Amino acid sequence: MVSLTVLKAVKVTPTLLARFALLPFRKIQNPCLYCPGICLASCPTFLESGNLALSPLGYSRNPALWEEKCAKCWRCTLECPLGYALPEAFGKPVKVEVELVKRGTPLLVSVEGLDMEYAEKLSTRLGAGLAEVKGLDARYTRGGPLDENSFKKVKEKLAASARALALSPEAAHALGLEFLPLHFPELGIKIDYEGAVHVPCLLRSIEAEIIESLRKAGAKITGVDKDSCLKAKPREQILYLCPRARQLGLPSIYDLVTT
């Protein structure tokens, strides 16, 4: 684990932020090269290893290491004053497409290879529509920017639905959709659970709304984990809101609402 001494060494001052904010006007394509590490405390691979090579400072200088080790969790982007998207800085554009499996409102939006089984069960239970987005998971595993043309087509098709809800943090983040658990109470979905929950890395900005919704749905939240990362070092005895947890043999909130 990284020491607090290392993190305290990164001092963010008004002067530093001012200089950093001017980088776009200097046509700097990779601001990480000029940053002392403002986002270090948010990077799960750095926090676990203490190795600067396994941090945004290292990944921005070594595309091969970025491809292999970066969690593509987007935490660094959320912390960056410029919002620099390091997870899509390298790699080929990710092409996506969407298939409308079943019409209905709300429209549950699934990601191929990630949560389709959960989506099918919930679609049946709620009498909801169902759509599957293909290719999107690569953006959060392999990394790379979204292909603009294919992304635009997916957005246009989903916009035809009056109410599209994303099962995964990935779909909510990439497509700008509302996260399904935010609507559990109004959809009549109850959660029989007491314990700690993990706030998805991609949705930390709406942590309060997520926790409030889970409580309204019946969950007794005893703690919130927003520091660990499912892709870097997942924790046991915690409930994940990411469907990806199932691939690691860990409990997902969708296991509770589809059984």
mmCIF file of N, CA, C and O in Angstrom, residues 66 70-74 87 92-97 109-116 132-146 151 154 168-175 202 230-231 242-245 247:
data_model
loop_
_atom_site.group_PDB
_atom_site.id
_atom_site.type_symbol
_atom_site.label_atom_id
_atom_site.label_comp_id
_atom_site.label_asym_id
_atom_site.label_seq_id
_atom_site.Cartn_x
_atom_site.Cartn_y
_atom_site.Cartn_z
ATOM 1 N N TRP A 66 -0.090 1.232 -19.612
ATOM 2 C CA TRP A 66 -1.479 1.703 -19.492
ATOM 3 C C TRP A 66 -2.446 0.623 -19.951
ATOM 4 O O TRP A 66 -3.450 0.335 -19.304
ATOM 5 N N CYS A 70 -3.620 -0.328 -16.197
ATOM 6 C CA CYS A 70 -4.612 0.687 -15.821
ATOM 7 C C CYS A 70 -5.987 0.052 -15.678
ATOM 8 O O CYS A 70 -6.425 -0.721 -16.540
ATOM 9 N N ALA A 71 -6.687 0.375 -14.580
ATOM 10 C CA ALA A 71 -8.005 -0.215 -14.317
ATOM 11 C C ALA A 71 -9.107 0.381 -15.185
ATOM 12 O O ALA A 71 -10.204 -0.160 -15.229
ATOM 13 N N LYS A 72 -8.822 1.483 -15.867
ATOM 14 C CA LYS A 72 -9.836 2.189 -16.675
ATOM 15 C C LYS A 72 -11.068 2.503 -15.821
ATOM 16 O O LYS A 72 -12.210 2.375 -16.256
ATOM 17 N N CYS A 73 -10.812 2.920 -14.590
ATOM 18 C CA CYS A 73 -11.899 3.198 -13.650
ATOM 19 C C CYS A 73 -12.400 4.638 -13.734
ATOM 20 O O CYS A 73 -13.435 4.968 -13.166
ATOM 21 N N TRP A 74 -11.625 5.509 -14.377
ATOM 22 C CA TRP A 74 -11.977 6.916 -14.594
ATOM 23 C C TRP A 74 -11.887 7.768 -13.339
ATOM 24 O O TRP A 74 -12.306 8.924 -13.329
ATOM 25 N N PRO A 87 -8.177 7.276 -19.425
ATOM 26 C CA PRO A 87 -8.601 5.940 -19.839
ATOM 27 C C PRO A 87 -8.876 5.792 -21.333
ATOM 28 O O PRO A 87 -8.976 4.663 -21.824
ATOM 29 N N LYS A 92 -7.370 2.038 -29.829
ATOM 30 C CA LYS A 92 -8.206 2.289 -30.994
ATOM 31 C C LYS A 92 -9.615 2.693 -30.564
ATOM 32 O O LYS A 92 -10.079 2.301 -29.493
ATOM 33 N N PRO A 93 -10.308 3.460 -31.404
ATOM 34 C CA PRO A 93 -11.693 3.819 -31.086
ATOM 35 C C PRO A 93 -12.568 2.578 -30.894
ATOM 36 O O PRO A 93 -12.431 1.596 -31.617
ATOM 37 N N VAL A 94 -13.429 2.647 -29.913
ATOM 38 C CA VAL A 94 -14.320 1.530 -29.589
ATOM 39 C C VAL A 94 -15.646 1.702 -30.322
ATOM 40 O O VAL A 94 -16.371 2.672 -30.082
ATOM 41 N N LYS A 95 -15.955 0.782 -31.208
ATOM 42 C CA LYS A 95 -17.221 0.846 -31.945
ATOM 43 C C LYS A 95 -18.334 0.179 -31.138
ATOM 44 O O LYS A 95 -18.139 -0.875 -30.545
ATOM 45 N N VAL A 96 -19.485 0.816 -31.129
ATOM 46 C CA VAL A 96 -20.625 0.294 -30.377
ATOM 47 C C VAL A 96 -21.860 0.239 -31.272
ATOM 48 O O VAL A 96 -21.952 0.950 -32.274
ATOM 49 N N GLU A 97 -22.781 -0.610 -30.894
ATOM 50 C CA GLU A 97 -24.069 -0.692 -31.578
ATOM 51 C C GLU A 97 -25.103 -1.161 -30.571
ATOM 52 O O GLU A 97 -24.757 -1.717 -29.520
ATOM 53 N N VAL A 109 -31.345 -0.909 -20.309
ATOM 54 C CA VAL A 109 -30.216 -0.935 -21.235
ATOM 55 C C VAL A 109 -29.100 -1.794 -20.644
ATOM 56 O O VAL A 109 -28.532 -1.479 -19.591
ATOM 57 N N SER A 110 -28.818 -2.870 -21.336
ATOM 58 C CA SER A 110 -27.804 -3.830 -20.914
ATOM 59 C C SER A 110 -26.540 -3.651 -21.748
ATOM 60 O O SER A 110 -26.571 -3.085 -22.841
ATOM 61 N N VAL A 111 -25.418 -4.145 -21.228
ATOM 62 C CA VAL A 111 -24.148 -4.126 -21.958
ATOM 63 C C VAL A 111 -23.746 -5.562 -22.257
ATOM 64 O O VAL A 111 -23.696 -6.405 -21.351
ATOM 65 N N GLU A 112 -23.484 -5.848 -23.504
ATOM 66 C CA GLU A 112 -23.119 -7.190 -23.930
ATOM 67 C C GLU A 112 -21.948 -7.734 -23.106
ATOM 68 O O GLU A 112 -20.954 -7.065 -22.892
ATOM 69 N N GLY A 113 -22.106 -8.965 -22.614
ATOM 70 C CA GLY A 113 -21.056 -9.616 -21.863
ATOM 71 C C GLY A 113 -20.943 -9.172 -20.426
ATOM 72 O O GLY A 113 -20.035 -9.612 -19.707
ATOM 73 N N LEU A 114 -21.851 -8.326 -19.970
ATOM 74 C CA LEU A 114 -21.740 -7.783 -18.618
ATOM 75 C C LEU A 114 -22.958 -8.065 -17.748
ATOM 76 O O LEU A 114 -22.813 -8.535 -16.617
ATOM 77 N N ASP A 115 -24.160 -7.804 -18.257
ATOM 78 C CA ASP A 115 -25.332 -7.876 -17.375
ATOM 79 C C ASP A 115 -26.615 -8.333 -18.063
ATOM 80 O O ASP A 115 -27.701 -8.084 -17.560
ATOM 81 N N MET A 116 -26.499 -9.001 -19.196
ATOM 82 C CA MET A 116 -27.689 -9.356 -19.959
ATOM 83 C C MET A 116 -28.613 -10.312 -19.202
ATOM 84 O O MET A 116 -29.838 -10.193 -19.277
ATOM 85 N N GLU A 132 -29.747 -4.042 -25.803
ATOM 86 C CA GLU A 132 -28.388 -4.488 -25.496
ATOM 87 C C GLU A 132 -27.381 -3.680 -26.320
ATOM 88 O O GLU A 132 -27.466 -3.632 -27.539
ATOM 89 N N VAL A 133 -26.453 -3.047 -25.623
ATOM 90 C CA VAL A 133 -25.402 -2.282 -26.284
ATOM 91 C C VAL A 133 -24.173 -3.180 -26.433
ATOM 92 O O VAL A 133 -23.661 -3.716 -25.445
ATOM 93 N N LYS A 134 -23.721 -3.326 -27.645
ATOM 94 C CA LYS A 134 -22.594 -4.215 -27.923
ATOM 95 C C LYS A 134 -21.314 -3.412 -28.132
ATOM 96 O O LYS A 134 -21.318 -2.361 -28.750
ATOM 97 N N GLY A 135 -20.217 -3.946 -27.606
ATOM 98 C CA GLY A 135 -18.914 -3.327 -27.780
ATOM 99 C C GLY A 135 -18.517 -2.363 -26.683
ATOM 100 O O GLY A 135 -17.339 -2.033 -26.542
ATOM 101 N N LEU A 136 -19.470 -1.885 -25.895
ATOM 102 C CA LEU A 136 -19.195 -0.830 -24.923
ATOM 103 C C LEU A 136 -18.238 -1.260 -23.821
ATOM 104 O O LEU A 136 -17.416 -0.455 -23.350
ATOM 105 N N ASP A 137 -18.308 -2.505 -23.404
ATOM 106 C CA ASP A 137 -17.472 -2.941 -22.287
ATOM 107 C C ASP A 137 -15.984 -2.781 -22.581
ATOM 108 O O ASP A 137 -15.179 -2.612 -21.668
ATOM 109 N N ALA A 138 -15.617 -2.814 -23.860
ATOM 110 C CA ALA A 138 -14.205 -2.678 -24.227
ATOM 111 C C ALA A 138 -13.638 -1.330 -23.786
ATOM 112 O O ALA A 138 -12.442 -1.205 -23.509
ATOM 113 N N ARG A 139 -14.489 -0.319 -23.722
ATOM 114 C CA ARG A 139 -14.018 1.006 -23.295
ATOM 115 C C ARG A 139 -13.521 0.985 -21.862
ATOM 116 O O ARG A 139 -12.645 1.771 -21.476
ATOM 117 N N TYR A 140 -14.068 0.076 -21.051
ATOM 118 C CA TYR A 140 -13.728 0.019 -19.635
ATOM 119 C C TYR A 140 -12.834 -1.163 -19.276
ATOM 120 O O TYR A 140 -12.523 -1.361 -18.107
ATOM 121 N N THR A 141 -12.444 -1.923 -20.261
ATOM 122 C CA THR A 141 -11.503 -3.019 -20.036
ATOM 123 C C THR A 141 -10.235 -2.799 -20.855
ATOM 124 O O THR A 141 -9.139 -2.683 -20.317
ATOM 125 N N ARG A 142 -10.396 -2.694 -22.150
ATOM 126 C CA ARG A 142 -9.256 -2.460 -23.036
ATOM 127 C C ARG A 142 -8.850 -0.990 -23.047
ATOM 128 O O ARG A 142 -7.685 -0.639 -23.156
ATOM 129 N N GLY A 143 -9.848 -0.097 -22.949
ATOM 130 C CA GLY A 143 -9.592 1.335 -23.004
ATOM 131 C C GLY A 143 -9.670 1.868 -24.419
ATOM 132 O O GLY A 143 -9.684 1.117 -25.386
ATOM 133 N N GLY A 144 -9.714 3.169 -24.528
ATOM 134 C CA GLY A 144 -9.795 3.814 -25.832
ATOM 135 C C GLY A 144 -11.035 4.673 -25.944
ATOM 136 O O GLY A 144 -12.004 4.494 -25.196
ATOM 137 N N PRO A 145 -11.038 5.619 -26.867
ATOM 138 C CA PRO A 145 -12.196 6.508 -27.045
ATOM 139 C C PRO A 145 -13.332 5.803 -27.776
ATOM 140 O O PRO A 145 -13.112 4.830 -28.497
ATOM 141 N N LEU A 146 -14.526 6.298 -27.583
ATOM 142 C CA LEU A 146 -15.667 5.771 -28.316
ATOM 143 C C LEU A 146 -15.617 6.249 -29.765
ATOM 144 O O LEU A 146 -15.282 7.404 -30.036
ATOM 145 N N PHE A 151 -21.246 5.731 -31.870
ATOM 146 C CA PHE A 151 -21.788 6.219 -30.605
ATOM 147 C C PHE A 151 -23.005 7.112 -30.845
ATOM 148 O O PHE A 151 -24.022 7.006 -30.151
ATOM 149 N N VAL A 154 -26.063 5.000 -31.614
ATOM 150 C CA VAL A 154 -26.605 4.355 -30.418
ATOM 151 C C VAL A 154 -27.415 5.354 -29.604
ATOM 152 O O VAL A 154 -28.525 5.050 -29.139
ATOM 153 N N SER A 168 -25.817 -1.004 -15.682
ATOM 154 C CA SER A 168 -24.418 -0.934 -15.253
ATOM 155 C C SER A 168 -23.931 0.504 -15.134
ATOM 156 O O SER A 168 -24.406 1.401 -15.837
ATOM 157 N N PRO A 169 -22.952 0.728 -14.267
ATOM 158 C CA PRO A 169 -22.306 2.047 -14.209
ATOM 159 C C PRO A 169 -21.681 2.412 -15.548
ATOM 160 O O PRO A 169 -21.661 3.587 -15.921
ATOM 161 N N GLU A 170 -21.189 1.402 -16.270
ATOM 162 C CA GLU A 170 -20.553 1.664 -17.559
ATOM 163 C C GLU A 170 -21.532 2.282 -18.550
ATOM 164 O O GLU A 170 -21.217 3.276 -19.226
ATOM 165 N N ALA A 171 -22.731 1.717 -18.650
ATOM 166 C CA ALA A 171 -23.734 2.248 -19.578
ATOM 167 C C ALA A 171 -24.206 3.628 -19.143
ATOM 168 O O ALA A 171 -24.426 4.516 -19.971
ATOM 169 N N ALA A 172 -24.374 3.813 -17.836
ATOM 170 C CA ALA A 172 -24.800 5.117 -17.332
ATOM 171 C C ALA A 172 -23.743 6.178 -17.638
ATOM 172 O O ALA A 172 -24.062 7.291 -18.069
ATOM 173 N N HIS A 173 -22.503 5.827 -17.430
ATOM 174 C CA HIS A 173 -21.388 6.768 -17.626
ATOM 175 C C HIS A 173 -21.188 7.111 -19.097
ATOM 176 O O HIS A 173 -21.096 8.285 -19.468
ATOM 177 N N ALA A 174 -21.128 6.108 -19.952
ATOM 178 C CA ALA A 174 -20.823 6.337 -21.370
ATOM 179 C C ALA A 174 -21.982 6.967 -22.131
ATOM 180 O O ALA A 174 -21.776 7.827 -22.990
ATOM 181 N N LEU A 175 -23.198 6.541 -21.808
ATOM 182 C CA LEU A 175 -24.360 6.947 -22.601
ATOM 183 C C LEU A 175 -25.176 8.062 -21.959
ATOM 184 O O LEU A 175 -26.157 8.529 -22.538
ATOM 185 N N LEU A 202 -17.372 4.927 -11.347
ATOM 186 C CA LEU A 202 -17.867 5.788 -12.417
ATOM 187 C C LEU A 202 -19.003 6.705 -11.974
ATOM 188 O O LEU A 202 -19.336 7.661 -12.676
ATOM 189 N N LEU A 230 -13.262 -2.442 -7.731
ATOM 190 C CA LEU A 230 -13.594 -3.817 -8.092
ATOM 191 C C LEU A 230 -12.540 -4.429 -9.011
ATOM 192 O O LEU A 230 -12.260 -5.615 -8.948
ATOM 193 N N LYS A 231 -11.928 -3.608 -9.860
ATOM 194 C CA LYS A 231 -10.962 -4.115 -10.826
ATOM 195 C C LYS A 231 -9.553 -4.273 -10.250
ATOM 196 O O LYS A 231 -8.747 -5.012 -10.799
ATOM 197 N N CYS A 242 -22.144 -2.971 -9.105
ATOM 198 C CA CYS A 242 -21.652 -3.251 -10.453
ATOM 199 C C CYS A 242 -21.964 -4.701 -10.837
ATOM 200 O O CYS A 242 -21.558 -5.619 -10.123
ATOM 201 N N PRO A 243 -22.636 -4.923 -11.953
ATOM 202 C CA PRO A 243 -22.877 -6.287 -12.419
ATOM 203 C C PRO A 243 -21.585 -7.070 -12.621
ATOM 204 O O PRO A 243 -21.576 -8.298 -12.530
ATOM 205 N N ARG A 244 -20.478 -6.363 -12.872
ATOM 206 C CA ARG A 244 -19.183 -7.013 -13.095
ATOM 207 C C ARG A 244 -18.744 -7.850 -11.890
ATOM 208 O O ARG A 244 -17.917 -8.765 -12.014
ATOM 209 N N ALA A 245 -19.275 -7.540 -10.720
ATOM 210 C CA ALA A 245 -18.884 -8.263 -9.508
ATOM 211 C C ALA A 245 -19.129 -9.762 -9.656
ATOM 212 O O ALA A 245 -18.365 -10.583 -9.129
ATOM 213 N N GLN A 247 -18.691 -11.643 -12.135
ATOM 214 C CA GLN A 247 -17.594 -12.306 -12.846
ATOM 215 C C GLN A 247 -16.457 -12.676 -11.905
ATOM 216 O O GLN A 247 -15.657 -13.557 -12.208
#
